[in-house]
Amino acid sequence: FLEAGDAHAAQILVDTHISKNPDEAEAYNIFGLIAQTQRDFAAAAAAFLRASQLAPTEPLYVIHYAHALADQGDFATALTALE
């Protein structure tokens, strides 16, 4: 749905998936990507942070988290996250 430009439908699917699989890091990553397309950077950062907590060895989630923080202008926290 997201690739087709229907972020709302994609969000509904991911929300449903997360409610059934609350410990799946990739679901939170996808949630964050959807939130970024909607310019909801706070929601994106929260989702990416959760993904990185669930899968601490996956660097992509931390990079996404830092990017969402930078999108909000929080460069200091973004740099700290990447250390």
GROMACS .gro file of N, CA and C in nm:
model
  249
    1PHE      N    1   0.082  -0.120   0.000
    1PHE     CA    2   0.000   0.000   0.000
    1PHE      C    3   0.085   0.126   0.000
    2LEU      N    4   0.194   0.123   0.076
    2LEU     CA    5   0.278   0.241   0.085
    2LEU      C    6   0.341   0.273  -0.050
    3GLU      N    7   0.387   0.170  -0.120
    3GLU     CA    8   0.446   0.192  -0.252
    3GLU      C    9   0.344   0.248  -0.351
    4ALA      N   10   0.217   0.216  -0.329
    4ALA     CA   11   0.111   0.266  -0.416
    4ALA      C   12   0.067   0.406  -0.375
    5GLY      N   13   0.125   0.458  -0.268
    5GLY     CA   14   0.092   0.592  -0.224
    5GLY      C   15  -0.021   0.599  -0.123
    6ASP      N   16  -0.063   0.486  -0.071
    6ASP     CA   17  -0.173   0.484   0.027
    6ASP      C   18  -0.115   0.460   0.166
    7ALA      N   19  -0.058   0.565   0.223
    7ALA     CA   20   0.005   0.554   0.354
    7ALA      C   21  -0.096   0.518   0.462
    8HIS      N   22  -0.217   0.568   0.449
    8HIS     CA   23  -0.320   0.538   0.550
    8HIS      C   24  -0.350   0.389   0.555
    9ALA      N   25  -0.369   0.327   0.440
    9ALA     CA   26  -0.396   0.182   0.436
    9ALA      C   27  -0.276   0.103   0.489
   10ALA      N   28  -0.156   0.148   0.453
   10ALA     CA   29  -0.035   0.081   0.502
   10ALA      C   30  -0.027   0.092   0.654
   11GLN      N   31  -0.061   0.210   0.707
   11GLN     CA   32  -0.057   0.230   0.851
   11GLN      C   33  -0.154   0.138   0.923
   12ILE      N   34  -0.271   0.120   0.869
   12ILE     CA   35  -0.370   0.031   0.930
   12ILE      C   36  -0.316  -0.112   0.935
   13LEU      N   37  -0.258  -0.158   0.826
   13LEU     CA   38  -0.202  -0.293   0.822
   13LEU      C   39  -0.090  -0.311   0.925
   14VAL      N   40  -0.002  -0.212   0.935
   14VAL     CA   41   0.110  -0.222   1.029
   14VAL      C   42   0.059  -0.215   1.172
   15ASP      N   43  -0.036  -0.126   1.199
   15ASP     CA   44  -0.094  -0.118   1.334
   15ASP      C   45  -0.154  -0.252   1.376
   16THR      N   46  -0.225  -0.315   1.285
   16THR     CA   47  -0.285  -0.446   1.313
   16THR      C   48  -0.177  -0.550   1.338
   17HIS      N   49  -0.074  -0.547   1.256
   17HIS     CA   50   0.036  -0.643   1.271
   17HIS      C   51   0.107  -0.624   1.406
   18ILE      N   52   0.133  -0.499   1.442
   18ILE     CA   53   0.201  -0.472   1.570
   18ILE      C   54   0.116  -0.517   1.687
   19SER      N   55  -0.015  -0.498   1.677
   19SER     CA   56  -0.102  -0.540   1.789
   19SER      C   57  -0.097  -0.691   1.810
   20LYS      N   58  -0.071  -0.766   1.704
   20LYS     CA   59  -0.062  -0.911   1.714
   20LYS      C   60   0.081  -0.960   1.737
   21ASN      N   61   0.179  -0.877   1.704
   21ASN     CA   62   0.321  -0.913   1.713
   21ASN      C   63   0.400  -0.798   1.775
   22PRO      N   64   0.375  -0.767   1.902
   22PRO     CA   65   0.436  -0.647   1.962
   22PRO      C   66   0.587  -0.652   1.980
   23ASP      N   67   0.647  -0.766   1.959
   23ASP     CA   68   0.792  -0.777   1.976
   23ASP      C   69   0.867  -0.791   1.843
   24GLU      N   70   0.803  -0.759   1.734
   24GLU     CA   71   0.865  -0.770   1.602
   24GLU      C   72   0.925  -0.636   1.561
   25ALA      N   73   1.055  -0.628   1.565
   25ALA     CA   74   1.126  -0.504   1.538
   25ALA      C   75   1.097  -0.448   1.399
   26GLU      N   76   1.094  -0.533   1.299
   26GLU     CA   77   1.074  -0.485   1.162
   26GLU      C   78   0.939  -0.417   1.146
   27ALA      N   79   0.838  -0.460   1.220
   27ALA     CA   80   0.707  -0.394   1.213
   27ALA      C   81   0.718  -0.249   1.260
   28TYR      N   82   0.794  -0.227   1.366
   28TYR     CA   83   0.814  -0.089   1.414
   28TYR      C   84   0.896  -0.008   1.315
   29ASN      N   85   0.991  -0.072   1.250
   29ASN     CA   86   1.069  -0.004   1.146
   29ASN      C   87   0.977   0.042   1.033
   30ILE      N   88   0.890  -0.044   0.988
   30ILE     CA   89   0.797  -0.008   0.881
   30ILE      C   90   0.703   0.102   0.929
   31PHE      N   91   0.655   0.092   1.054
   31PHE     CA   92   0.571   0.198   1.111
   31PHE      C   93   0.645   0.332   1.102
   32GLY      N   94   0.773   0.332   1.140
   32GLY     CA   95   0.851   0.454   1.134
   32GLY      C   96   0.868   0.508   0.993
   33LEU      N   97   0.889   0.420   0.897
   33LEU     CA   98   0.902   0.464   0.758
   33LEU      C   99   0.772   0.528   0.709
   34ILE      N  100   0.660   0.470   0.746
   34ILE     CA  101   0.531   0.528   0.708
   34ILE      C  102   0.514   0.665   0.774
   35ALA      N  103   0.547   0.674   0.902
   35ALA     CA  104   0.535   0.802   0.973
   35ALA      C  105   0.623   0.908   0.908
   36GLN      N  106   0.743   0.869   0.864
   36GLN     CA  107   0.830   0.966   0.796
   36GLN      C  108   0.767   1.017   0.668
   37THR      N  109   0.702   0.929   0.592
   37THR     CA  110   0.639   0.976   0.468
   37THR      C  111   0.528   1.076   0.497
   38GLN      N  112   0.471   1.065   0.616
   38GLN     CA  113   0.364   1.158   0.656
   38GLN      C  114   0.420   1.277   0.734
   39ARG      N  115   0.552   1.285   0.742
   39ARG     CA  116   0.623   1.393   0.810
   39ARG      C  117   0.590   1.400   0.960
   40ASP      N  118   0.557   1.285   1.016
   40ASP     CA  119   0.535   1.274   1.160
   40ASP      C  120   0.663   1.220   1.220
   41PHE      N  121   0.761   1.308   1.234
   41PHE     CA  122   0.895   1.266   1.273
   41PHE      C  123   0.903   1.219   1.418
   42ALA      N  124   0.818   1.273   1.505
   42ALA     CA  125   0.818   1.227   1.644
   42ALA      C  126   0.771   1.082   1.652
   43ALA      N  127   0.665   1.049   1.579
   43ALA     CA  128   0.615   0.910   1.577
   43ALA      C  129   0.718   0.819   1.511
   44ALA      N  130   0.783   0.868   1.407
   44ALA     CA  131   0.886   0.788   1.339
   44ALA      C  132   1.000   0.759   1.435
   45ALA      N  133   1.047   0.862   1.506
   45ALA     CA  134   1.158   0.842   1.600
   45ALA      C  135   1.120   0.741   1.708
   46ALA      N  136   1.000   0.751   1.761
   46ALA     CA  137   0.956   0.657   1.865
   46ALA      C  138   0.952   0.515   1.812
   47ALA      N  139   0.904   0.498   1.690
   47ALA     CA  140   0.895   0.365   1.631
   47ALA      C  141   1.035   0.308   1.604
   48PHE      N  142   1.124   0.390   1.551
   48PHE     CA  143   1.260   0.343   1.524
   48PHE      C  144   1.334   0.311   1.653
   49LEU      N  145   1.311   0.392   1.757
   49LEU     CA  146   1.373   0.362   1.886
   49LEU      C  147   1.326   0.227   1.937
   50ARG      N  148   1.195   0.202   1.927
   50ARG     CA  149   1.142   0.073   1.973
   50ARG      C  150   1.202  -0.042   1.891
   51ALA      N  151   1.213  -0.023   1.761
   51ALA     CA  152   1.272  -0.127   1.676
   51ALA      C  153   1.416  -0.155   1.720
   52SER      N  154   1.491  -0.048   1.748
   52SER     CA  155   1.631  -0.067   1.787
   52SER      C  156   1.643  -0.132   1.925
   53GLN      N  157   1.544  -0.110   2.012
   53GLN     CA  158   1.545  -0.176   2.142
   53GLN      C  159   1.515  -0.325   2.128
   54LEU      N  160   1.426  -0.358   2.036
   54LEU     CA  161   1.389  -0.498   2.014
   54LEU      C  162   1.498  -0.576   1.941
   55ALA      N  163   1.573  -0.507   1.857
   55ALA     CA  164   1.679  -0.573   1.778
   55ALA      C  165   1.806  -0.488   1.788
   56PRO      N  166   1.872  -0.491   1.904
   56PRO     CA  167   1.987  -0.402   1.926
   56PRO      C  168   2.107  -0.428   1.836
   57THR      N  169   2.111  -0.541   1.769
   57THR     CA  170   2.224  -0.568   1.680
   57THR      C  171   2.196  -0.526   1.535
   58GLU      N  172   2.080  -0.468   1.510
   58GLU     CA  173   2.045  -0.423   1.374
   58GLU      C  174   2.075  -0.274   1.360
   59PRO      N  175   2.187  -0.239   1.295
   59PRO     CA  176   2.226  -0.097   1.287
   59PRO      C  177   2.130  -0.009   1.206
   60LEU      N  178   2.058  -0.066   1.114
   60LEU     CA  179   1.968   0.014   1.031
   60LEU      C  180   1.863   0.085   1.116
   61TYR      N  181   1.814   0.020   1.221
   61TYR     CA  182   1.712   0.081   1.305
   61TYR      C  183   1.766   0.203   1.379
   62VAL      N  184   1.890   0.195   1.422
   62VAL     CA  185   1.952   0.309   1.490
   62VAL      C  186   1.975   0.423   1.391
   63ILE      N  187   2.016   0.390   1.270
   63ILE     CA  188   2.035   0.493   1.166
   63ILE      C  189   1.902   0.561   1.136
   64HIS      N  190   1.796   0.484   1.123
   64HIS     CA  191   1.664   0.543   1.099
   64HIS      C  192   1.623   0.632   1.215
   65TYR      N  193   1.649   0.586   1.338
   65TYR     CA  194   1.616   0.664   1.458
   65TYR      C  195   1.690   0.798   1.455
   66ALA      N  196   1.819   0.793   1.428
   66ALA     CA  197   1.899   0.916   1.423
   66ALA      C  198   1.848   1.010   1.314
   67HIS      N  199   1.811   0.956   1.202
   67HIS     CA  200   1.760   1.037   1.091
   67HIS      C  201   1.630   1.107   1.132
   68ALA      N  202   1.541   1.034   1.197
   68ALA     CA  203   1.414   1.094   1.242
   68ALA      C  204   1.438   1.203   1.345
   69LEU      N  205   1.537   1.183   1.433
   69LEU     CA  206   1.572   1.287   1.529
   69LEU      C  207   1.626   1.411   1.458
   70ALA      N  208   1.712   1.389   1.360
   70ALA     CA  209   1.766   1.501   1.283
   70ALA      C  210   1.656   1.574   1.207
   71ASP      N  211   1.558   1.501   1.157
   71ASP     CA  212   1.445   1.564   1.088
   71ASP      C  213   1.369   1.660   1.180
   72GLN      N  214   1.376   1.632   1.311
   72GLN     CA  215   1.312   1.720   1.409
   72GLN      C  216   1.405   1.831   1.457
   73GLY      N  217   1.528   1.829   1.409
   73GLY     CA  218   1.625   1.929   1.450
   73GLY      C  219   1.703   1.892   1.574
   74ASP      N  220   1.688   1.770   1.622
   74ASP     CA  221   1.757   1.724   1.742
   74ASP      C  222   1.888   1.655   1.702
   75PHE      N  223   1.981   1.736   1.657
   75PHE     CA  224   2.106   1.683   1.604
   75PHE      C  225   2.195   1.624   1.713
   76ALA      N  226   2.194   1.682   1.831
   76ALA     CA  227   2.279   1.631   1.939
   76ALA      C  228   2.239   1.489   1.978
   77THR      N  229   2.109   1.465   1.995
   77THR     CA  230   2.063   1.331   2.030
   77THR      C  231   2.086   1.235   1.914
   78ALA      N  232   2.069   1.283   1.791
   78ALA     CA  233   2.093   1.198   1.674
   78ALA      C  234   2.239   1.152   1.671
   79LEU      N  235   2.332   1.242   1.697
   79LEU     CA  236   2.473   1.206   1.698
   79LEU      C  237   2.503   1.108   1.812
   80THR      N  238   2.444   1.132   1.928
   80THR     CA  239   2.465   1.042   2.041
   80THR      C  240   2.414   0.903   2.009
   81ALA      N  241   2.300   0.893   1.942
   81ALA     CA  242   2.243   0.763   1.907
   81ALA      C  243   2.336   0.684   1.816
   82LEU      N  244   2.410   0.755   1.735
   82LEU     CA  245   2.499   0.688   1.639
   82LEU      C  246   2.634   0.647   1.699
   83GLU      N  247   2.661   0.690   1.819
   83GLU     CA  248   2.790   0.656   1.881
   83GLU      C  249   2.792   0.514   1.931
   0.00000   0.00000   0.00000
